[in-house]
Tab-separated table of C-alpha atoms and ligand atoms in Angstrom:
chain	number	residue	atom	x	y	z
T	1	MET	CA	8.172	111.252	-21.442
T	2	THR	CA	5.592	109.082	-22.766
T	3	LYS	CA	2.007	109.038	-21.419
T	4	ILE	CA	0.308	106.298	-20.401
T	5	ALA	CA	-2.527	105.440	-22.541
T	6	MET	CA	-6.408	104.730	-21.185
T	7	LYS	CA	-8.578	102.607	-23.385
T	8	VAL	CA	-12.020	102.574	-21.452
T	9	PRO	CA	-12.887	106.012	-20.388
T	10	LEU	CA	-13.042	107.233	-16.398
T	11	VAL	CA	-16.968	108.087	-16.090
T	12	GLU	CA	-16.277	112.162	-14.934
T	13	MET	CA	-17.999	113.972	-12.474
T	14	ASP	CA	-17.042	117.346	-11.422
T	15	GLY	CA	-18.759	118.843	-8.219
T	16	ASP	CA	-18.572	121.967	-6.015
T	17	GLU	CA	-16.738	124.842	-3.988
T	18	MET	CA	-13.051	123.897	-2.557
T	19	THR	CA	-13.344	120.559	-3.731
T	20	ARG	CA	-13.809	121.803	-7.503
T	21	ILE	CA	-11.006	123.509	-7.397
T	22	ILE	CA	-8.853	120.413	-5.922
T	23	TRP	CA	-10.437	118.672	-8.746
T	24	LYS	CA	-8.720	121.791	-11.675
T	25	MET	CA	-5.581	120.918	-9.648
T	26	ILE	CA	-5.452	117.607	-9.121
T	27	LYS	CA	-5.622	116.268	-13.251
T	28	ASP	CA	-3.584	119.991	-14.268
T	29	ILE	CA	-0.394	118.695	-11.465
T	30	LEU	CA	-0.560	115.378	-10.684
T	31	ILE	CA	-2.786	113.357	-13.721
T	32	THR	CA	-1.848	114.849	-16.743
T	33	PRO	CA	1.381	115.556	-17.493
T	34	TYR	CA	1.602	111.714	-17.311
T	35	VAL	CA	-1.520	110.545	-18.624
T	36	GLU	CA	-3.374	110.720	-21.823
T	37	LEU	CA	-6.204	110.812	-19.438
T	38	LYS	CA	-9.584	109.717	-21.214
T	39	THR	CA	-12.828	111.111	-19.368
T	40	GLU	CA	-16.398	110.669	-20.136
T	41	TYR	CA	-17.132	114.445	-18.065
T	42	TYR	CA	-20.796	115.299	-16.315
T	43	ASP	CA	-20.938	118.813	-14.177
T	44	LEU	CA	-22.411	117.635	-11.369
T	45	GLY	CA	-22.024	121.129	-9.956
T	46	LEU	CA	-25.149	122.357	-8.540
T	47	LYS	CA	-26.253	125.073	-11.022
T	48	THR	CA	-25.967	122.577	-13.837
T	49	ARG	CA	-27.527	120.408	-11.653
T	50	ASP	CA	-29.453	122.725	-11.523
T	51	GLU	CA	-30.484	123.879	-14.820
T	52	SER	CA	-30.778	119.476	-16.630
T	53	ASP	CA	-32.961	119.491	-13.134
T	54	ASP	CA	-30.739	116.551	-12.287
T	55	GLN	CA	-30.681	114.968	-15.405
T	56	ILE	CA	-26.905	115.157	-16.022
T	57	THR	CA	-26.679	113.336	-12.813
T	58	ILE	CA	-28.675	110.398	-14.081
T	59	ASP	CA	-26.815	110.471	-17.073
T	60	SER	CA	-23.728	110.054	-14.835
T	61	ALA	CA	-25.101	106.726	-13.010
T	62	GLU	CA	-26.199	105.564	-16.631
T	63	ALA	CA	-22.799	106.350	-17.708
T	64	ILE	CA	-20.676	104.186	-15.182
T	65	LYS	CA	-23.676	101.091	-15.759
T	66	LYS	CA	-21.514	101.279	-19.532
T	67	TYR	CA	-18.004	101.757	-18.954
T	68	GLY	CA	-17.439	100.408	-15.260
T	69	VAL	CA	-15.551	103.240	-13.145
T	70	GLY	CA	-16.252	106.231	-11.906
T	71	VAL	CA	-14.791	109.306	-10.791
T	72	LYS	CA	-16.254	111.371	-8.498
T	73	CYS	CA	-15.860	115.088	-6.823
T	74	ALA	CA	-17.828	116.361	-3.638
T	75	THR	CA	-21.367	118.049	-4.123
T	76	ILE	CA	-23.183	120.462	-2.939
T	77	THR	CA	-26.352	118.459	-1.343
T	78	PRO	CA	-29.326	121.143	-1.675
T	79	ASN	CA	-31.260	122.349	1.563
T	80	ALA	CA	-32.800	125.966	2.313
T	81	ASP	CA	-30.091	128.660	2.295
T	82	ARG	CA	-28.220	126.574	-1.006
T	83	ILE	CA	-32.074	127.149	-2.881
T	84	LYS	CA	-30.885	130.985	-1.945
T	85	GLU	CA	-27.531	130.844	-2.679
T	86	TYR	CA	-28.050	129.760	-6.119
T	87	ASN	CA	-31.489	130.444	-7.060
T	88	LEU	CA	-32.713	126.929	-7.524
T	89	LYS	CA	-35.098	125.881	-8.729
T	90	LYS	CA	-35.814	122.881	-5.858
T	91	MET	CA	-34.445	121.270	-3.615
T	92	TRP	CA	-32.455	118.389	-6.009
T	93	LYS	CA	-32.029	115.633	-3.681
T	94	SER	CA	-28.681	114.263	-2.924
T	95	PRO	CA	-26.672	113.355	-5.668
T	96	ASN	CA	-25.080	111.169	-3.681
T	97	GLY	CA	-28.217	109.276	-2.514
T	98	THR	CA	-29.654	109.254	-7.334
T	99	ILE	CA	-26.597	107.699	-7.873
T	100	ARG	CA	-26.472	104.989	-5.160
T	101	ALA	CA	-29.946	104.173	-5.241
T	102	ILE	CA	-28.759	103.212	-9.752
T	103	LEU	CA	-26.874	101.599	-8.848
T	104	ASP	CA	-28.195	99.718	-5.838
T	105	GLY	CA	-23.930	99.282	-4.044
T	106	THR	CA	-21.720	99.149	-1.458
T	107	VAL	CA	-19.581	101.975	0.078
T	108	PHE	CA	-16.548	100.708	1.322
T	109	ARG	CA	-15.298	104.022	2.957
T	110	ALA	CA	-10.580	102.616	4.391
T	111	PRO	CA	-8.942	105.567	5.981
T	112	ILE	CA	-5.520	106.697	4.374
T	113	THR	CA	-3.637	106.010	7.513
T	114	ILE	CA	-0.195	107.401	8.112
T	115	ASP	CA	2.514	106.343	10.284
T	116	SER	CA	3.809	109.466	12.145
T	117	ILE	CA	0.000	110.225	12.166
T	118	LYS	CA	-1.517	108.606	14.961
T	119	PRO	CA	-5.341	108.036	16.031
T	120	LEU	CA	-6.629	109.404	18.563
T	121	ILE	CA	-8.552	106.008	20.108
T	122	PRO	CA	-4.428	105.173	20.971
T	123	THR	CA	-5.530	100.929	20.657
T	124	TRP	CA	-6.396	101.271	17.253
T	125	LYS	CA	-3.696	99.931	14.814
T	126	LYS	CA	-4.751	99.009	11.876
T	127	PRO	CA	-7.558	100.337	9.421
T	128	ILE	CA	-11.195	100.438	10.220
T	129	ILE	CA	-13.423	99.593	6.776
T	130	ILE	CA	-16.850	100.135	6.985
T	131	ALA	CA	-19.073	99.191	4.846
T	132	ARG	CA	-22.188	101.126	3.937
T	133	HIS	CA	-25.218	99.926	2.788
T	134	ALA	CA	-26.135	101.888	-0.138
T	135	TYR	CA	-30.025	102.026	-0.403
T	136	GLY	CA	-33.122	103.204	0.872
T	137	ASP	CA	-34.468	103.635	4.113
T	138	VAL	CA	-34.242	107.452	5.813
T	139	TYR	CA	-32.766	108.004	1.858
T	140	LYS	CA	-35.261	107.629	0.199
T	141	ASN	CA	-38.435	108.101	2.592
T	142	VAL	CA	-41.625	109.703	2.200
T	143	GLU	CA	-42.476	112.653	4.505
T	144	TYR	CA	-45.586	114.202	5.896
T	145	ARG	CA	-46.110	116.856	8.130
T	146	VAL	CA	-48.678	116.871	10.689
T	147	GLU	CA	-51.217	119.297	10.356
T	148	ASN	CA	-54.603	117.939	12.619
T	149	SER	CA	-55.683	115.589	15.400
T	150	GLY	CA	-55.826	112.404	12.547
T	151	LYS	CA	-55.222	109.088	12.722
T	152	ALA	CA	-51.840	107.521	11.154
T	153	GLU	CA	-51.665	104.159	8.760
T	154	LEU	CA	-49.124	102.173	7.494
T	155	VAL	CA	-50.938	100.934	3.627
T	156	TYR	CA	-49.568	98.106	2.284
T	157	THR	CA	-52.016	97.351	-0.670
T	158	SER	CA	-51.294	94.016	-2.537
T	159	GLU	CA	-50.705	93.630	-6.348
T	160	ASN	CA	-54.458	91.709	-6.279
T	161	GLY	CA	-55.757	94.465	-5.064
T	162	GLU	CA	-55.542	93.383	-0.264
T	163	GLU	CA	-55.288	96.033	1.772
T	164	THR	CA	-52.950	95.368	5.228
T	165	ARG	CA	-53.446	98.310	7.755
T	166	THR	CA	-51.609	98.542	10.948
T	167	ILE	CA	-51.484	101.729	12.767
T	168	ILE	CA	-48.642	103.791	13.075
T	169	HIS	CA	-50.318	106.811	15.896
T	170	ASN	CA	-53.318	108.555	16.117
T	171	PHE	CA	-52.116	112.323	16.465
T	172	LYS	CA	-53.909	114.796	18.893
T	173	GLY	CA	-52.038	117.929	17.124
T	174	LYS	CA	-49.082	118.040	15.215
T	175	GLY	CA	-46.548	116.069	14.540
T	176	ILE	CA	-44.479	114.182	11.705
T	177	ILE	CA	-44.901	110.258	9.960
T	178	GLN	CA	-41.952	109.346	7.997
T	179	GLY	CA	-42.098	106.097	5.876
T	180	ILE	CA	-38.989	104.419	5.208
T	181	HIS	CA	-38.321	100.909	2.774
T	182	ASN	CA	-35.938	98.647	1.725
T	183	ILE	CA	-35.722	95.220	-0.359
T	184	ASP	CA	-34.150	91.549	0.300
T	185	GLU	CA	-32.805	91.922	-2.839
T	186	SER	CA	-30.857	95.363	-2.477
T	187	ILE	CA	-30.307	93.727	1.497
T	188	GLN	CA	-28.542	90.403	-0.429
T	189	SER	CA	-26.010	92.577	-2.338
T	190	PHE	CA	-25.281	94.875	-0.015
T	191	ALA	CA	-24.109	91.422	2.410
T	192	GLU	CA	-22.387	89.328	-0.522
T	193	ALA	CA	-20.726	92.889	-1.177
T	194	CYS	CA	-19.311	92.964	2.766
T	195	PHE	CA	-18.795	89.153	3.274
T	196	THR	CA	-16.412	89.216	-0.610
T	197	TYR	CA	-14.794	92.101	0.158
T	198	ALA	CA	-13.376	91.216	3.774
T	199	LEU	CA	-12.396	87.502	1.883
T	200	ASP	CA	-9.861	89.952	-0.386
T	201	LYS	CA	-9.390	91.904	2.131
T	202	LYS	CA	-9.183	88.802	4.723
T	203	VAL	CA	-9.983	91.516	7.994
T	204	SER	CA	-12.371	90.138	10.036
T	205	LEU	CA	-16.683	91.293	9.451
T	206	TRP	CA	-18.715	92.880	12.107
T	207	PHE	CA	-22.356	93.920	11.190
T	208	SER	CA	-24.459	95.939	13.344
T	209	THR	CA	-29.010	97.068	14.109
T	210	LYS	CA	-31.241	97.904	16.217
T	211	ASP	CA	-32.814	94.103	15.675
T	212	THR	CA	-33.694	94.054	20.110
T	213	ILE	CA	-36.227	97.407	19.028
T	214	SER	CA	-36.607	97.567	14.993
T	215	LYS	CA	-38.132	94.024	15.427
T	216	THR	CA	-39.660	93.557	11.933
T	217	TYR	CA	-36.577	95.652	9.548
T	218	ASP	CA	-34.008	95.045	10.937
T	219	SER	CA	-34.160	91.257	11.646
T	220	VAL	CA	-34.908	90.648	8.283
T	221	PHE	CA	-30.857	92.579	7.503
T	222	LYS	CA	-29.607	90.091	10.530
T	223	GLU	CA	-31.618	87.604	8.842
T	224	ILE	CA	-30.275	87.566	5.451
T	225	PHE	CA	-26.314	87.777	7.219
T	226	TRP	CA	-26.748	85.725	8.705
T	227	LYS	CA	-28.251	83.106	5.888
T	228	THR	CA	-25.763	84.300	3.355
T	229	TYR	CA	-22.387	83.406	5.833
T	230	GLU	CA	-24.551	80.105	6.575
T	231	ARG	CA	-24.509	79.040	3.307
T	232	ASP	CA	-21.716	80.555	0.775
T	233	PHE	CA	-18.511	82.042	2.770
T	234	LYS	CA	-19.132	79.676	6.684
T	235	GLU	CA	-15.789	77.730	5.501
T	236	LYS	CA	-13.958	80.721	3.225
T	237	PHE	CA	-14.086	82.323	6.555
T	238	ALA	CA	-12.768	79.030	8.921
T	239	GLU	CA	-9.960	78.558	5.926
T	240	ALA	CA	-9.403	82.388	5.844
T	241	GLY	CA	-9.260	82.634	9.608
T	242	ILE	CA	-11.617	85.922	10.027
T	243	ASP	CA	-15.112	85.664	11.249
T	244	TYR	CA	-18.880	86.532	11.524
T	245	TYR	CA	-19.954	89.273	14.014
T	246	TYR	CA	-23.121	90.446	14.286
T	247	THR	CA	-24.329	92.789	17.307
T	248	LEU	CA	-26.416	95.657	18.803
T	249	ILE	CA	-25.454	98.884	16.999
T	250	ASP	CA	-24.656	100.177	20.597
T	251	ASP	CA	-22.895	97.923	21.561
T	252	ALA	CA	-21.176	97.676	17.945
T	253	VAL	CA	-19.487	101.721	19.160
T	254	ALA	CA	-18.392	100.107	22.206
T	255	ARG	CA	-16.234	97.477	21.528
T	256	VAL	CA	-14.711	99.140	18.185
T	257	VAL	CA	-13.999	101.803	20.494
T	258	ARG	CA	-12.241	99.224	22.534
T	259	SER	CA	-10.291	97.661	20.152
T	260	GLU	CA	-7.705	97.153	17.984
T	261	GLY	CA	-9.502	97.635	14.554
T	262	GLY	CA	-8.358	95.634	11.130
T	263	MET	CA	-11.684	94.449	10.903
T	264	LEU	CA	-14.238	95.356	7.662
T	265	TRP	CA	-18.203	97.105	10.087
T	266	ALA	CA	-21.317	96.380	8.443
T	267	CYS	CA	-23.354	99.568	8.307
T	268	LYS	CA	-27.319	100.398	7.479
T	269	ASN	CA	-27.126	103.148	5.726
T	270	TYR	CA	-27.023	105.643	8.317
T	271	ASP	CA	-25.648	104.354	11.007
T	272	GLY	CA	-22.906	104.410	8.220
T	273	ASP	CA	-23.558	107.855	7.548
T	274	VAL	CA	-22.742	108.615	10.689
T	275	MET	CA	-19.855	106.552	11.828
T	276	SER	CA	-17.679	106.842	9.044
T	277	ASP	CA	-17.618	110.267	10.229
T	278	MET	CA	-16.762	109.646	13.554
T	279	VAL	CA	-14.696	107.003	12.025
T	280	ALA	CA	-12.923	108.998	9.740
T	281	THR	CA	-12.492	111.940	12.627
T	282	ALA	CA	-11.034	109.383	15.525
T	283	PHE	CA	-7.968	108.224	12.648
T	284	GLY	CA	-6.861	112.128	12.394
T	285	SER	CA	-9.403	113.964	9.589
T	286	LEU	CA	-12.294	113.779	7.663
T	287	ALA	CA	-9.751	115.040	4.529
T	288	MET	CA	-8.030	111.506	5.110
T	289	MET	CA	-11.262	108.965	4.619
T	290	THR	CA	-11.440	107.026	1.275
T	291	SER	CA	-15.128	106.041	-0.457
T	292	VAL	CA	-15.851	103.208	-3.280
T	293	LEU	CA	-18.776	102.468	-4.195
T	294	VAL	CA	-18.990	98.761	-5.535
T	295	SER	CA	-22.340	97.481	-7.064
T	296	SER	CA	-23.058	93.706	-6.833
T	297	LYS	CA	-22.822	94.250	-11.303
T	298	GLY	CA	-19.241	95.281	-10.507
T	299	TYR	CA	-19.632	99.052	-10.581
T	300	TYR	CA	-17.440	101.260	-9.260
T	301	GLU	CA	-17.616	105.086	-7.719
T	302	TYR	CA	-14.713	106.482	-6.471
T	303	GLU	CA	-15.495	109.405	-4.237
T	304	ALA	CA	-13.479	111.399	-0.861
T	305	ALA	CA	-16.095	110.417	1.871
T	306	HIS	CA	-16.148	115.034	2.769
T	307	GLY	CA	-18.400	117.121	1.285
T	308	THR	CA	-17.047	120.848	-0.774
T	309	VAL	CA	-15.365	122.208	2.421
T	310	GLN	CA	-17.432	125.214	1.500
T	311	ARG	CA	-15.228	127.744	4.264
T	312	HIS	CA	-11.954	127.262	2.788
T	313	TYR	CA	-14.340	128.065	-0.541
T	314	TYR	CA	-15.584	131.139	1.095
T	315	ARG	CA	-11.934	131.972	2.013
T	316	HIS	CA	-11.191	131.335	-1.793
T	317	LEU	CA	-12.795	133.387	-3.116
T	318	LYS	CA	-12.106	136.796	-1.424
T	319	GLY	CA	-8.454	135.641	-2.332
T	320	GLU	CA	-7.616	133.717	1.187
T	321	ALA	CA	-4.283	131.141	1.323
T	322	THR	CA	-6.473	127.615	1.949
T	323	SER	CA	-4.885	124.811	3.625
T	324	THR	CA	-7.714	122.422	2.042
T	325	ASN	CA	-5.986	119.215	2.296
T	326	SER	CA	-6.426	117.041	-1.359
T	327	MET	CA	-5.777	113.098	-0.313
T	328	ALA	CA	-9.164	111.649	-0.122
T	329	THR	CA	-9.340	113.023	-4.110
T	330	ILE	CA	-6.265	112.422	-4.954
T	331	PHE	CA	-7.122	108.446	-3.529
T	332	ALA	CA	-10.539	109.299	-5.132
T	333	TRP	CA	-8.454	109.109	-8.598
T	334	THR	CA	-5.533	106.643	-8.028
T	335	GLY	CA	-8.082	103.936	-7.215
T	336	ALA	CA	-10.424	104.477	-9.640
T	337	LEU	CA	-6.739	104.787	-12.195
T	338	LYS	CA	-6.272	101.340	-10.605
T	339	LYS	CA	-9.624	99.567	-11.283
T	340	ARG	CA	-9.750	101.280	-14.716
T	341	GLY	CA	-6.043	99.740	-15.310
T	342	GLU	CA	-7.100	96.600	-13.898
T	343	LEU	CA	-9.834	96.018	-16.355
T	344	ASP	CA	-8.418	96.683	-19.142
T	345	GLY	CA	-4.566	95.142	-18.361
T	346	LEU	CA	-2.671	98.137	-18.622
T	347	SER	CA	-0.434	97.192	-15.505
T	348	ASP	CA	1.377	101.160	-15.913
T	349	LEU	CA	-1.414	102.818	-15.382
T	350	VAL	CA	-1.861	100.988	-12.043
T	351	ASP	CA	1.139	101.057	-11.429
T	352	PHE	CA	0.910	105.189	-11.930
T	353	ALA	CA	-1.401	105.353	-9.886
T	354	ASP	CA	0.526	103.470	-7.280
T	355	LYS	CA	3.388	106.016	-7.269
T	356	LEU	CA	1.008	108.588	-7.017
T	357	GLU	CA	-0.200	107.214	-2.920
T	358	ALA	CA	3.412	106.410	-2.733
T	359	ALA	CA	4.286	109.713	-3.192
T	360	SER	CA	1.209	111.354	-1.838
T	361	ILE	CA	2.087	109.364	1.845
T	362	LYS	CA	5.537	110.238	1.321
T	363	THR	CA	5.298	113.960	1.029
T	364	ILE	CA	2.864	113.868	5.125
T	365	GLU	CA	6.179	111.293	6.732
T	366	ASN	CA	8.692	114.516	4.856
T	367	GLY	CA	6.616	117.005	6.623
T	368	VAL	CA	4.992	118.512	4.795
T	369	MET	CA	1.043	118.577	4.889
T	370	THR	CA	-1.934	120.787	4.861
T	371	LYS	CA	-3.625	122.444	7.993
T	372	ASP	CA	-5.763	120.326	9.284
T	373	LEU	CA	-2.814	116.969	9.693
T	374	LEU	CA	-0.329	119.462	11.941
T	375	GLN	CA	-1.504	119.332	14.893
T	376	ILE	CA	-1.557	115.428	14.691
T	377	SER	CA	1.230	114.569	12.866
T	378	MET	CA	3.464	114.034	15.579
T	379	LEU	CA	6.696	114.501	13.217
T	380	SER	CA	8.663	116.698	15.580
T	381	LYS	CA	9.338	118.243	11.830
T	382	LYS	CA	6.590	119.311	9.706
T	383	GLU	CA	5.338	122.695	7.955
T	384	ALA	CA	1.922	123.681	7.268
T	385	VAL	CA	1.238	124.477	3.386
T	386	GLY	CA	-1.128	126.068	0.796
T	387	THR	CA	-3.311	123.484	-0.661
T	388	GLU	CA	-1.331	123.729	-3.877
T	389	ASP	CA	1.695	123.719	-2.980
T	390	PHE	CA	0.757	120.258	-1.153
T	391	LEU	CA	-0.245	119.139	-5.224
T	392	LYS	CA	2.901	120.312	-5.970
T	393	ALA	CA	4.891	118.697	-3.094
T	394	ILE	CA	4.269	115.531	-4.172
T	395	LYS	CA	5.188	116.039	-7.903
T	396	ILE	CA	8.330	115.848	-6.373
T	397	ARG	CA	8.241	112.766	-5.116
T	398	LEU	CA	5.909	111.866	-8.253
T	399	ASP	CA	8.932	112.680	-10.585
T	400	GLU	CA	11.300	111.054	-8.791
T	401	MET	CA	9.887	107.487	-8.455
T	402	MET	CA	8.647	108.130	-12.301
J	1	NAP	P1	-17.392	119.387	4.872
J	1	NAP	O1	-17.519	119.850	3.220
J	1	NAP	O2	-16.915	117.897	4.704
J	1	NAP	O3	-16.477	120.154	5.793
J	1	NAP	C1	-16.619	119.770	6.915
J	1	NAP	C2	-15.521	120.423	7.335
J	1	NAP	O4	-14.659	119.761	7.760
J	1	NAP	C3	-14.434	121.632	6.896
J	1	NAP	O5	-15.160	122.990	7.178
J	1	NAP	C4	-12.888	122.183	7.740
J	1	NAP	O6	-12.524	121.809	9.040
J	1	NAP	C5	-12.984	120.370	7.205
J	1	NAP	N1	-12.855	119.609	6.230
J	1	NAP	C6	-13.881	119.122	5.774
J	1	NAP	N2	-12.207	118.302	4.036
J	1	NAP	C7	-11.922	119.190	4.181
J	1	NAP	C8	-10.871	118.465	3.602
J	1	NAP	N3	-10.438	117.793	2.605
J	1	NAP	N4	-9.489	119.415	3.599
J	1	NAP	C9	-9.120	120.608	4.984
J	1	NAP	N5	-11.057	120.223	6.335
J	1	NAP	C10	-11.572	119.095	5.417
J	1	NAP	O7	-19.356	118.550	4.994
J	1	NAP	P2	-19.938	120.389	5.409
J	1	NAP	O8	-19.054	121.727	5.666
J	1	NAP	O9	-20.953	119.652	5.798
J	1	NAP	O10	-20.557	120.179	4.168
J	1	NAP	C11	-20.275	120.844	2.658
J	1	NAP	C12	-20.926	120.755	1.347
J	1	NAP	O11	-20.984	119.830	1.051
J	1	NAP	C13	-22.781	120.841	2.665
J	1	NAP	O12	-23.574	122.158	0.688
J	1	NAP	C14	-22.757	119.248	2.552
J	1	NAP	O13	-23.890	118.550	1.000
J	1	NAP	C15	-21.528	118.607	1.081
J	1	NAP	N6	-21.093	116.797	1.015
J	1	NAP	C16	-20.997	116.713	-0.109
J	1	NAP	C17	-20.554	115.608	0.679
J	1	NAP	C18	-20.291	114.184	-0.796
J	1	NAP	O14	-20.751	114.978	-2.046
J	1	NAP	N7	-20.223	112.913	-1.034
J	1	NAP	C19	-20.197	114.673	1.572
J	1	NAP	C20	-20.712	116.261	2.548
J	1	NAP	C21	-21.413	117.062	2.873
J	1	NAP	P3	-12.424	123.752	9.728
J	1	NAP	O15	-13.760	124.645	8.181
J	1	NAP	O16	-12.500	123.859	10.203
J	1	NAP	O17	-10.986	124.013	8.339
J	2	MG	MG1	-22.297	111.436	6.541
């Protein structure tokens, strides 16, 4: 069999722990036997990030700007424990945060749905896609530990030197302060990305903030979304038979849980982080949640929504058997290959990615799955297999389709 050719390389960003193990297995078992894989490789494993003073993360994001499409493995975001574990020079920032800030995109997360796996919320009939704003707020914060009594102020100095001051708090003792920001341009492109994606997928768009409490900050989000809708999307939405709906974040949570799903839910950065884990879990497993960062300039970065599955990795290191679900990481690869195929006019590459997705879903529908899915699959005949055996089971079905 001749392998499927590629024209432009994918930006490949390797990562950490169990997902790094899975990464290589997916390539070896499910991709390189079929595709003449062209990638520009960046090792975002924690050790290499540390050695390069995190320059490698910046370089990989710049490469996505150059080539347009990237695929990323989960990576460790260092905390105090990791500094000791990896003997790090410093507590490097989240690679995802760094990449998101450089590409200034919107993250869309959608569950991989399987007929034989019913969501924990019985009313949910259709997937819920979460759009997470990928710039600013607490992910680009400045924090300060107040050690003694004193006055904290918010000071803005304009270009011509004029100062505007607002008192944050008069501290009577120890405390904490956090400064966050966002920019209209980024919120605007977030809004446009969400309306465009909703139209593309023919699903209604919900947007939520806390503008009753955050009367300036969150109100700007609400206003930009509303103006964008009124100006550019109202008619198109009506034609497509979909709606735009704004509500408060707490009301949105209640309504989403009672809904039948099938909407795109746009969230601010932090809300999206939290809610996407809630939605993923309720749909079955964090391991079934896919994620794509779409920038307004047309760059795409695909990844799994879950982390590096540390506990499984330590078991793997001890030589114990693991049953780690590779679905979201496989779908990161298929998403990236498909996009590359669309951009470069390679229909056989698109077709291959579709088949790999279908073979993966079919494997689970046939009752072969990893441990995390065993309890939630409704099939009467089912078995849990190990990490590598799951990929081999997919390969058998993929070979039948090819
Ligand atoms: P995690 O890696 O997502 O894993 C949390 C738990 O969820 C696992 O222990 C496992 O449960 C289950 N799980 C997640 N993915 C799974 C899969 N593919 N197959 C089977 N089970 C899966 O989150 P974490 O343990 O909080 O974080 C570990 C590291 O990942 C951290 O260093 C964090 O910084 C990093 N992280 C990276 C990203 C990213 O790069 N996008 C995102 C989140 C976290 P059981 O152990 O019960 O089986
Ligand atoms: Mg998260």
